[in-house]
């Protein structure tokens, strides 16, 4: 074979196009992005909120088919309901088909379990804002990290008790306030305690109450990017809240191993859409909208917080400048000017209070 006839080595991920002289290779960027993303891995931070006994830990385990909930990893048989709301998080490294993801599950034991639940949403609001603040401080550092660790809460799954009647005032107040700072996905917990007719009525009642109280849960209509997005998300909005059943127990049904809950009337198949809507919730959070959930967290919720914090810092600094430099007498009786207070290198005062950044 002559030197000119030798085949040229093909680059990694490069496609051959059979001598197509019009081919430029712009589509190769997708393969480059895929390889980079595979190397970096992904992060997902999910918060679960609801009173005790609604199956929060079980549902999270079912979502990821792993023992990822706090109670599964740190079992405490004598755990009692805390007198105040506690925020507890646990992280896992999950890998599937070469894709690595750091999953953080944030639990809120004590929420809604007290006789007086007034302002019980405040510790959760503070925690969410604290994570925004940590990210902001990392972002505005002069020598910031190449990749900032992301501890921001991407999604909050809110568990509604299966009363079959209407939302409680606590449910309305929590979602009304928190929907402005985080993506909320409401679910009806333990939906197998309701008949199909009761379930449909309850879902319709909840949707009407959400609209009446101006509560915008995920996926938010105002953030639909185009007509195709709107069509897909409209179908999801018609199903919210998802009526779910969680189980990490496997049973044999018609020769297949399935996740389900066994009763004397039969087995409730968790992933069977004829039995419950768990599969729709899983698809939304993991298979179809995970990246969109993270994008809205960064470009909408975090951005709202960031703008407000920087504006507050500018106002604070301007107030110091308007006061003028401090004047003190010298030993010879002549006044000595003190230099004005300068902002920190990162432009944001170190001392701050967590904001609720409500609209």
mmCIF file of C-alpha atoms in Angstrom:
data_model
loop_
_atom_site.group_PDB
_atom_site.id
_atom_site.type_symbol
_atom_site.label_atom_id
_atom_site.label_comp_id
_atom_site.label_asym_id
_atom_site.label_seq_id
_atom_site.Cartn_x
_atom_site.Cartn_y
_atom_site.Cartn_z
ATOM 1 C CA UNK A 1 0.000 0.000 0.000
ATOM 2 C CA UNK A 2 1.393 3.385 -0.939
ATOM 3 C CA UNK A 3 1.971 6.062 1.671
ATOM 4 C CA UNK A 4 -0.886 8.187 0.331
ATOM 5 C CA UNK A 5 -3.330 5.280 0.483
ATOM 6 C CA UNK A 6 -2.808 4.581 4.171
ATOM 7 C CA UNK A 7 -5.975 5.215 6.259
ATOM 8 C CA UNK A 8 -5.838 8.204 8.590
ATOM 9 C CA UNK A 9 -6.406 7.518 12.324
ATOM 10 C CA UNK A 10 -9.890 8.366 13.482
ATOM 11 C CA UNK A 11 -10.216 10.655 16.487
ATOM 12 C CA UNK A 12 -11.972 9.455 19.605
ATOM 13 C CA UNK A 13 -15.711 9.842 19.129
ATOM 14 C CA UNK A 14 -15.226 11.051 15.553
ATOM 15 C CA UNK A 15 -17.629 9.758 12.925
ATOM 16 C CA UNK A 16 -16.730 8.867 9.349
ATOM 17 C CA UNK A 17 -18.967 10.282 6.645
ATOM 18 C CA UNK A 18 -17.835 8.384 3.563
ATOM 19 C CA UNK A 19 -16.141 11.242 1.774
ATOM 20 C CA UNK A 20 -19.026 13.695 2.188
ATOM 21 C CA UNK A 21 -17.287 16.929 1.217
ATOM 22 C CA UNK A 22 -20.068 19.078 2.677
ATOM 23 C CA UNK A 23 -19.683 17.611 6.205
ATOM 24 C CA UNK A 24 -18.214 20.055 8.734
ATOM 25 C CA UNK A 25 -18.516 18.081 11.985
ATOM 26 C CA UNK A 26 -20.537 20.429 14.194
ATOM 27 C CA UNK A 27 -22.587 17.508 15.496
ATOM 28 C CA UNK A 28 -19.444 16.090 17.134
ATOM 29 C CA UNK A 29 -19.915 18.629 19.954
ATOM 30 C CA UNK A 30 -22.620 16.363 21.393
ATOM 31 C CA UNK A 31 -20.149 13.515 21.812
ATOM 32 C CA UNK A 32 -17.613 15.893 23.352
ATOM 33 C CA UNK A 33 -20.198 17.148 25.844
ATOM 34 C CA UNK A 34 -21.226 13.588 26.668
ATOM 35 C CA UNK A 35 -17.643 12.530 27.386
ATOM 36 C CA UNK A 36 -17.025 15.581 29.582
ATOM 37 C CA UNK A 37 -20.255 15.031 31.515
ATOM 38 C CA UNK A 38 -19.415 11.353 32.015
ATOM 39 C CA UNK A 39 -16.034 12.312 33.480
ATOM 40 C CA UNK A 40 -17.443 14.965 35.827
ATOM 41 C CA UNK A 41 -20.494 13.063 36.974
ATOM 42 C CA UNK A 42 -23.713 14.666 38.173
ATOM 43 C CA UNK A 43 -25.177 15.999 41.407
ATOM 44 C CA UNK A 44 -28.778 15.845 42.575
ATOM 45 C CA UNK A 45 -30.064 17.144 45.919
ATOM 46 C CA UNK A 46 -33.585 16.092 46.899
ATOM 47 C CA UNK A 47 -35.428 17.225 50.025
ATOM 48 C CA UNK A 48 -38.364 15.236 51.412
ATOM 49 C CA UNK A 49 -40.876 17.027 53.640
ATOM 50 C CA UNK A 50 -43.929 15.646 55.412
ATOM 51 C CA UNK A 51 -45.085 14.482 58.791
ATOM 52 C CA UNK A 52 -43.893 11.177 60.250
ATOM 53 C CA UNK A 53 -45.386 7.931 59.004
ATOM 54 C CA UNK A 54 -46.088 8.972 55.403
ATOM 55 C CA UNK A 55 -43.408 6.731 53.869
ATOM 56 C CA UNK A 56 -40.817 9.354 52.897
ATOM 57 C CA UNK A 57 -37.817 7.067 53.407
ATOM 58 C CA UNK A 58 -39.476 4.154 51.631
ATOM 59 C CA UNK A 59 -40.402 6.256 48.609
ATOM 60 C CA UNK A 60 -36.864 7.605 48.191
ATOM 61 C CA UNK A 61 -35.476 4.064 48.422
ATOM 62 C CA UNK A 62 -38.002 2.967 45.801
ATOM 63 C CA UNK A 63 -37.091 5.847 43.471
ATOM 64 C CA UNK A 64 -33.430 4.861 43.321
ATOM 65 C CA UNK A 65 -33.857 1.133 44.044
ATOM 66 C CA UNK A 66 -31.234 1.479 46.756
ATOM 67 C CA UNK A 67 -31.084 2.067 50.499
ATOM 68 C CA UNK A 68 -30.434 5.791 50.146
ATOM 69 C CA UNK A 69 -32.718 7.281 52.792
ATOM 70 C CA UNK A 70 -31.314 8.496 56.107
ATOM 71 C CA UNK A 71 -33.257 5.906 58.116
ATOM 72 C CA UNK A 72 -31.972 3.087 55.916
ATOM 73 C CA UNK A 73 -28.334 4.114 56.355
ATOM 74 C CA UNK A 74 -28.519 5.304 59.969
ATOM 75 C CA UNK A 75 -31.267 3.200 61.580
ATOM 76 C CA UNK A 76 -32.267 4.201 65.094
ATOM 77 C CA UNK A 77 -34.936 1.905 66.591
ATOM 78 C CA UNK A 78 -35.469 4.329 69.483
ATOM 79 C CA UNK A 79 -35.736 7.455 67.344
ATOM 80 C CA UNK A 80 -38.411 9.743 68.708
ATOM 81 C CA UNK A 81 -40.221 12.611 67.085
ATOM 82 C CA UNK A 82 -37.999 15.674 67.704
ATOM 83 C CA UNK A 83 -39.452 18.634 69.559
ATOM 84 C CA UNK A 84 -38.166 20.974 66.854
ATOM 85 C CA UNK A 85 -37.575 20.475 63.137
ATOM 86 C CA UNK A 86 -34.191 19.008 62.343
ATOM 87 C CA UNK A 87 -32.513 19.044 58.945
ATOM 88 C CA UNK A 88 -30.522 15.914 58.229
ATOM 89 C CA UNK A 89 -28.828 15.013 54.961
ATOM 90 C CA UNK A 90 -26.933 12.026 53.668
ATOM 91 C CA UNK A 91 -25.039 11.613 50.396
ATOM 92 C CA UNK A 92 -24.422 8.595 48.171
ATOM 93 C CA UNK A 93 -22.419 7.928 45.035
ATOM 94 C CA UNK A 94 -24.604 6.040 42.572
ATOM 95 C CA UNK A 95 -23.423 4.578 39.270
ATOM 96 C CA UNK A 96 -25.487 3.141 36.441
ATOM 97 C CA UNK A 97 -24.099 2.130 33.031
ATOM 98 C CA UNK A 98 -20.979 4.211 33.584
ATOM 99 C CA UNK A 99 -22.875 7.337 34.659
ATOM 100 C CA UNK A 100 -21.915 8.555 38.134
ATOM 101 C CA UNK A 101 -24.182 10.697 40.282
ATOM 102 C CA UNK A 102 -23.771 12.109 43.755
ATOM 103 C CA UNK A 103 -27.224 11.913 45.323
ATOM 104 C CA UNK A 104 -27.972 13.866 48.503
ATOM 105 C CA UNK A 105 -31.229 13.168 50.336
ATOM 106 C CA UNK A 106 -32.286 15.839 52.847
ATOM 107 C CA UNK A 107 -34.780 14.763 55.497
ATOM 108 C CA UNK A 108 -36.817 17.025 57.792
ATOM 109 C CA UNK A 109 -37.846 14.972 60.859
ATOM 110 C CA UNK A 110 -40.239 16.811 63.135
ATOM 111 C CA UNK A 111 -42.105 18.729 60.415
ATOM 112 C CA UNK A 112 -45.844 18.832 61.072
ATOM 113 C CA UNK A 113 -45.608 16.536 64.115
ATOM 114 C CA UNK A 114 -46.163 19.109 66.858
ATOM 115 C CA UNK A 115 -49.387 20.322 68.420
ATOM 116 C CA UNK A 116 -48.439 23.857 67.414
ATOM 117 C CA UNK A 117 -46.957 23.861 63.895
ATOM 118 C CA UNK A 118 -46.846 27.642 63.541
ATOM 119 C CA UNK A 119 -43.894 28.795 61.429
ATOM 120 C CA UNK A 120 -42.583 25.230 61.137
ATOM 121 C CA UNK A 121 -41.538 26.022 57.556
ATOM 122 C CA UNK A 122 -38.929 28.568 58.734
ATOM 123 C CA UNK A 123 -36.045 26.141 59.507
ATOM 124 C CA UNK A 124 -36.529 24.551 56.074
ATOM 125 C CA UNK A 125 -36.570 27.945 54.369
ATOM 126 C CA UNK A 126 -33.420 28.922 56.242
ATOM 127 C CA UNK A 127 -31.645 25.713 55.234
ATOM 128 C CA UNK A 128 -32.456 26.249 51.547
ATOM 129 C CA UNK A 129 -31.243 29.857 51.677
ATOM 130 C CA UNK A 130 -28.109 28.834 53.572
ATOM 131 C CA UNK A 131 -27.173 26.526 50.691
ATOM 132 C CA UNK A 132 -27.678 29.407 48.234
ATOM 133 C CA UNK A 133 -25.430 31.561 50.426
ATOM 134 C CA UNK A 134 -22.679 28.923 50.546
ATOM 135 C CA UNK A 135 -22.762 28.691 46.747
ATOM 136 C CA UNK A 136 -22.767 32.493 46.393
ATOM 137 C CA UNK A 137 -19.729 32.918 48.631
ATOM 138 C CA UNK A 138 -17.847 30.302 46.627
ATOM 139 C CA UNK A 139 -18.888 31.947 43.373
ATOM 140 C CA UNK A 140 -17.690 35.447 44.243
ATOM 141 C CA UNK A 141 -14.340 34.438 45.699
ATOM 142 C CA UNK A 142 -11.374 35.898 43.819
ATOM 143 C CA UNK A 143 -9.707 32.490 43.630
ATOM 144 C CA UNK A 144 -12.786 30.376 43.188
ATOM 145 C CA UNK A 145 -12.822 26.667 42.531
ATOM 146 C CA UNK A 146 -12.925 25.357 38.996
ATOM 147 C CA UNK A 147 -16.081 23.447 39.852
ATOM 148 C CA UNK A 148 -18.120 24.738 42.784
ATOM 149 C CA UNK A 149 -19.655 21.969 44.932
ATOM 150 C CA UNK A 150 -23.426 22.243 44.547
ATOM 151 C CA UNK A 151 -25.348 21.759 47.790
ATOM 152 C CA UNK A 152 -28.393 23.758 46.609
ATOM 153 C CA UNK A 153 -31.723 21.961 47.006
ATOM 154 C CA UNK A 154 -32.872 21.089 43.495
ATOM 155 C CA UNK A 155 -36.248 19.616 44.355
ATOM 156 C CA UNK A 156 -38.541 19.314 47.373
ATOM 157 C CA UNK A 157 -40.972 16.387 47.408
ATOM 158 C CA UNK A 158 -43.873 17.409 49.645
ATOM 159 C CA UNK A 159 -45.927 14.548 51.122
ATOM 160 C CA UNK A 160 -49.652 15.208 51.527
ATOM 161 C CA UNK A 161 -51.536 12.935 53.967
ATOM 162 C CA UNK A 162 -54.186 10.807 52.171
ATOM 163 C CA UNK A 163 -57.184 12.373 53.919
ATOM 164 C CA UNK A 164 -59.281 12.392 50.760
ATOM 165 C CA UNK A 165 -60.811 15.777 51.638
ATOM 166 C CA UNK A 166 -58.645 18.868 51.108
ATOM 167 C CA UNK A 167 -55.280 20.407 51.925
ATOM 168 C CA UNK A 168 -54.598 21.355 55.529
ATOM 169 C CA UNK A 169 -53.703 24.999 56.320
ATOM 170 C CA UNK A 170 -50.167 23.756 57.051
ATOM 171 C CA UNK A 171 -49.895 22.254 53.543
ATOM 172 C CA UNK A 172 -51.103 25.462 51.916
ATOM 173 C CA UNK A 173 -48.821 27.730 53.951
ATOM 174 C CA UNK A 174 -45.725 25.585 53.414
ATOM 175 C CA UNK A 175 -46.155 25.253 49.646
ATOM 176 C CA UNK A 176 -47.149 28.901 49.225
ATOM 177 C CA UNK A 177 -43.929 30.092 50.838
ATOM 178 C CA UNK A 178 -41.473 27.428 49.688
ATOM 179 C CA UNK A 179 -42.629 27.336 46.047
ATOM 180 C CA UNK A 180 -40.940 30.728 45.631
ATOM 181 C CA UNK A 181 -37.501 29.430 46.590
ATOM 182 C CA UNK A 182 -37.399 25.787 45.465
ATOM 183 C CA UNK A 183 -39.021 23.397 42.987
ATOM 184 C CA UNK A 184 -41.873 21.676 44.832
ATOM 185 C CA UNK A 185 -43.364 18.383 43.633
ATOM 186 C CA UNK A 186 -46.421 17.454 45.760
ATOM 187 C CA UNK A 187 -47.376 13.800 46.165
ATOM 188 C CA UNK A 188 -50.273 12.057 47.895
ATOM 189 C CA UNK A 189 -48.582 9.606 50.234
ATOM 190 C CA UNK A 190 -49.834 6.044 50.759
ATOM 191 C CA UNK A 191 -52.387 6.448 47.978
ATOM 192 C CA UNK A 192 -53.437 2.794 48.301
ATOM 193 C CA UNK A 193 -55.549 3.845 51.307
ATOM 194 C CA UNK A 194 -57.908 5.671 48.897
ATOM 195 C CA UNK A 195 -60.336 4.222 46.374
ATOM 196 C CA UNK A 196 -59.840 5.299 42.748
ATOM 197 C CA UNK A 197 -62.855 7.621 43.003
ATOM 198 C CA UNK A 198 -61.586 9.157 46.254
ATOM 199 C CA UNK A 199 -58.126 9.561 44.736
ATOM 200 C CA UNK A 200 -59.389 11.386 41.637
ATOM 201 C CA UNK A 201 -61.591 13.687 43.715
ATOM 202 C CA UNK A 202 -58.733 14.450 46.113
ATOM 203 C CA UNK A 203 -56.341 15.227 43.259
ATOM 204 C CA UNK A 204 -58.846 17.573 41.611
ATOM 205 C CA UNK A 205 -59.530 19.338 44.924
ATOM 206 C CA UNK A 206 -55.793 19.835 45.545
ATOM 207 C CA UNK A 207 -55.235 21.303 42.061
ATOM 208 C CA UNK A 208 -58.076 23.767 42.622
ATOM 209 C CA UNK A 209 -56.656 24.790 46.016
ATOM 210 C CA UNK A 210 -53.189 25.272 44.547
ATOM 211 C CA UNK A 211 -54.615 27.591 41.878
ATOM 212 C CA UNK A 212 -56.779 29.476 44.402
ATOM 213 C CA UNK A 213 -53.763 30.151 46.633
ATOM 214 C CA UNK A 214 -51.397 31.096 43.806
ATOM 215 C CA UNK A 215 -49.079 28.149 44.479
ATOM 216 C CA UNK A 216 -46.906 27.334 41.464
ATOM 217 C CA UNK A 217 -45.472 23.849 41.812
ATOM 218 C CA UNK A 218 -43.037 22.186 39.419
ATOM 219 C CA UNK A 219 -43.169 22.228 36.408
ATOM 220 C CA UNK A 220 -43.984 25.945 36.540
ATOM 221 C CA UNK A 221 -45.974 27.177 33.553
ATOM 222 C CA UNK A 222 -44.043 30.434 33.229
ATOM 223 C CA UNK A 223 -40.774 28.564 32.626
ATOM 224 C CA UNK A 224 -41.954 26.479 29.646
ATOM 225 C CA UNK A 225 -39.412 27.181 26.909
ATOM 226 C CA UNK A 226 -41.487 26.441 23.810
ATOM 227 C CA UNK A 227 -44.718 24.879 22.538
ATOM 228 C CA UNK A 228 -43.319 21.357 22.764
ATOM 229 C CA UNK A 229 -42.300 21.887 26.399
ATOM 230 C CA UNK A 230 -45.697 23.370 27.163
ATOM 231 C CA UNK A 231 -47.507 20.379 25.670
ATOM 232 C CA UNK A 232 -45.423 17.867 27.665
ATOM 233 C CA UNK A 233 -45.622 19.848 30.905
ATOM 234 C CA UNK A 234 -49.362 20.437 30.584
ATOM 235 C CA UNK A 235 -49.869 16.675 30.725
ATOM 236 C CA UNK A 236 -47.747 16.509 33.873
ATOM 237 C CA UNK A 237 -49.595 19.431 35.464
ATOM 238 C CA UNK A 238 -52.886 17.610 34.872
ATOM 239 C CA UNK A 239 -51.584 14.648 36.931
ATOM 240 C CA UNK A 240 -50.189 16.622 39.874
ATOM 241 C CA UNK A 241 -50.217 15.736 42.709
ATOM 242 C CA UNK A 242 -48.946 12.228 42.009
ATOM 243 C CA UNK A 243 -50.743 9.536 44.001
ATOM 244 C CA UNK A 244 -47.878 7.248 45.000
ATOM 245 C CA UNK A 245 -47.154 4.032 46.840
ATOM 246 C CA UNK A 246 -43.624 3.174 47.919
ATOM 247 C CA UNK A 247 -42.116 -0.212 48.680
ATOM 248 C CA UNK A 248 -38.625 -1.703 48.741
ATOM 249 C CA UNK A 249 -39.960 -5.271 49.063
ATOM 250 C CA UNK A 250 -39.966 -7.627 46.077
ATOM 251 C CA UNK A 251 -42.668 -10.210 45.363
ATOM 252 C CA UNK A 252 -43.269 -12.837 42.680
ATOM 253 C CA UNK A 253 -46.252 -11.932 40.463
ATOM 254 C CA UNK A 254 -47.024 -13.897 37.286
ATOM 255 C CA UNK A 255 -43.483 -15.207 37.187
ATOM 256 C CA UNK A 256 -41.892 -11.754 37.545
ATOM 257 C CA UNK A 257 -40.132 -10.113 40.491
ATOM 258 C CA UNK A 258 -41.833 -6.780 41.189
ATOM 259 C CA UNK A 259 -41.662 -4.074 43.846
ATOM 260 C CA UNK A 260 -44.942 -3.954 45.696
ATOM 261 C CA UNK A 261 -47.024 -4.117 48.836
ATOM 262 C CA UNK A 262 -48.767 -7.355 49.650
ATOM 263 C CA UNK A 263 -52.259 -7.335 51.148
ATOM 264 C CA UNK A 264 -54.792 -10.104 51.633
ATOM 265 C CA UNK A 265 -56.644 -8.717 48.613
ATOM 266 C CA UNK A 266 -53.608 -8.939 46.341
ATOM 267 C CA UNK A 267 -50.292 -7.250 45.593
ATOM 268 C CA UNK A 268 -50.062 -3.529 44.830
ATOM 269 C CA UNK A 269 -47.445 -3.143 42.110
ATOM 270 C CA UNK A 270 -45.518 0.066 42.691
ATOM 271 C CA UNK A 271 -44.421 0.499 39.052
ATOM 272 C CA UNK A 272 -47.782 -0.439 37.524
ATOM 273 C CA UNK A 273 -49.533 2.764 36.420
ATOM 274 C CA UNK A 274 -52.880 1.016 36.828
ATOM 275 C CA UNK A 275 -52.159 0.724 40.563
ATOM 276 C CA UNK A 276 -50.480 4.051 41.380
ATOM 277 C CA UNK A 277 -48.594 6.979 39.799
ATOM 278 C CA UNK A 278 -45.134 6.222 41.153
ATOM 279 C CA UNK A 279 -43.790 5.591 37.620
ATOM 280 C CA UNK A 280 -44.843 9.109 36.538
ATOM 281 C CA UNK A 281 -43.059 10.646 39.530
ATOM 282 C CA UNK A 282 -39.895 8.637 38.845
ATOM 283 C CA UNK A 283 -39.891 9.636 35.175
ATOM 284 C CA UNK A 284 -40.325 13.312 36.059
ATOM 285 C CA UNK A 285 -37.556 13.428 38.664
ATOM 286 C CA UNK A 286 -35.025 11.166 36.971
ATOM 287 C CA UNK A 287 -35.701 10.194 33.369
ATOM 288 C CA UNK A 288 -37.161 13.283 31.672
ATOM 289 C CA UNK A 289 -36.843 16.451 33.797
ATOM 290 C CA UNK A 290 -33.820 16.050 36.086
ATOM 291 C CA UNK A 291 -31.647 18.507 34.160
ATOM 292 C CA UNK A 292 -34.509 20.984 33.816
ATOM 293 C CA UNK A 293 -35.109 20.853 37.582
ATOM 294 C CA UNK A 294 -31.438 21.701 38.148
ATOM 295 C CA UNK A 295 -31.504 24.447 35.485
ATOM 296 C CA UNK A 296 -34.497 26.182 37.093
ATOM 297 C CA UNK A 297 -32.813 25.959 40.501
ATOM 298 C CA UNK A 298 -29.722 27.715 39.134
ATOM 299 C CA UNK A 299 -31.228 30.213 36.693
ATOM 300 C CA UNK A 300 -34.395 31.171 38.603
ATOM 301 C CA UNK A 301 -34.380 30.392 42.341
ATOM 302 C CA UNK A 302 -30.676 30.857 43.015
ATOM 303 C CA UNK A 303 -30.467 33.856 40.682
ATOM 304 C CA UNK A 304 -33.309 35.568 42.572
ATOM 305 C CA UNK A 305 -31.427 35.031 45.825
ATOM 306 C CA UNK A 306 -28.090 36.164 44.343
ATOM 307 C CA UNK A 307 -29.498 39.411 42.939
ATOM 308 C CA UNK A 308 -31.158 40.287 46.222
ATOM 309 C CA UNK A 309 -28.028 39.594 48.262
ATOM 310 C CA UNK A 310 -25.802 41.664 45.971
ATOM 311 C CA UNK A 311 -28.313 44.530 45.947
ATOM 312 C CA UNK A 312 -28.415 44.481 49.744
ATOM 313 C CA UNK A 313 -24.627 44.535 49.860
ATOM 314 C CA UNK A 314 -24.481 47.523 47.486
ATOM 315 C CA UNK A 315 -27.054 49.433 49.532
ATOM 316 C CA UNK A 316 -25.113 48.672 52.708
ATOM 317 C CA UNK A 317 -21.838 49.875 51.172
ATOM 318 C CA UNK A 318 -23.457 53.037 49.710
ATOM 319 C CA UNK A 319 -24.849 53.913 53.133
ATOM 320 C CA UNK A 320 -21.317 53.833 54.579
ATOM 321 C CA UNK A 321 -19.996 56.067 51.795
ATOM 322 C CA UNK A 322 -22.798 58.608 52.196
ATOM 323 C CA UNK A 323 -21.930 59.013 55.866
ATOM 324 C CA UNK A 324 -18.571 60.435 54.754
ATOM 325 C CA UNK A 325 -15.133 59.683 56.192
ATOM 326 C CA UNK A 326 -14.759 59.756 59.919
ATOM 327 C CA UNK A 327 -12.796 62.787 61.248
ATOM 328 C CA UNK A 328 -10.589 62.645 64.334
ATOM 329 C CA UNK A 329 -8.317 65.420 65.720
ATOM 330 C CA UNK A 330 -4.549 65.079 65.387
ATOM 331 C CA UNK A 331 -2.226 65.771 68.255
ATOM 332 C CA UNK A 332 -1.630 69.276 66.820
ATOM 333 C CA UNK A 333 -5.350 69.986 66.780
ATOM 334 C CA UNK A 334 -5.778 69.512 62.991
ATOM 335 C CA UNK A 335 -8.478 67.043 61.911
ATOM 336 C CA UNK A 336 -7.294 63.711 60.513
ATOM 337 C CA UNK A 337 -9.414 61.921 57.943
ATOM 338 C CA UNK A 338 -9.934 58.184 58.316
ATOM 339 C CA UNK A 339 -10.123 56.118 55.120
ATOM 340 C CA UNK A 340 -13.635 55.056 54.122
ATOM 341 C CA UNK A 341 -14.740 51.535 54.858
ATOM 342 C CA UNK A 342 -13.866 49.335 51.910
ATOM 343 C CA UNK A 343 -15.898 46.358 50.823
ATOM 344 C CA UNK A 344 -14.521 42.877 51.212
ATOM 345 C CA UNK A 345 -12.667 41.362 48.296
ATOM 346 C CA UNK A 346 -15.681 39.345 47.340
ATOM 347 C CA UNK A 347 -17.993 42.352 47.445
ATOM 348 C CA UNK A 348 -20.449 40.872 49.931
ATOM 349 C CA UNK A 349 -20.431 41.547 53.655
ATOM 350 C CA UNK A 350 -19.544 38.517 55.741
ATOM 351 C CA UNK A 351 -22.292 39.096 58.249
ATOM 352 C CA UNK A 352 -25.746 38.441 56.853
ATOM 353 C CA UNK A 353 -29.103 37.077 57.735
ATOM 354 C CA UNK A 354 -30.650 34.254 55.749
ATOM 355 C CA UNK A 355 -33.233 35.677 53.395
ATOM 356 C CA UNK A 356 -36.558 34.153 52.560
ATOM 357 C CA UNK A 357 -36.509 36.051 49.209
ATOM 358 C CA UNK A 358 -40.291 35.847 48.982
ATOM 359 C CA UNK A 359 -41.926 37.571 46.051
#
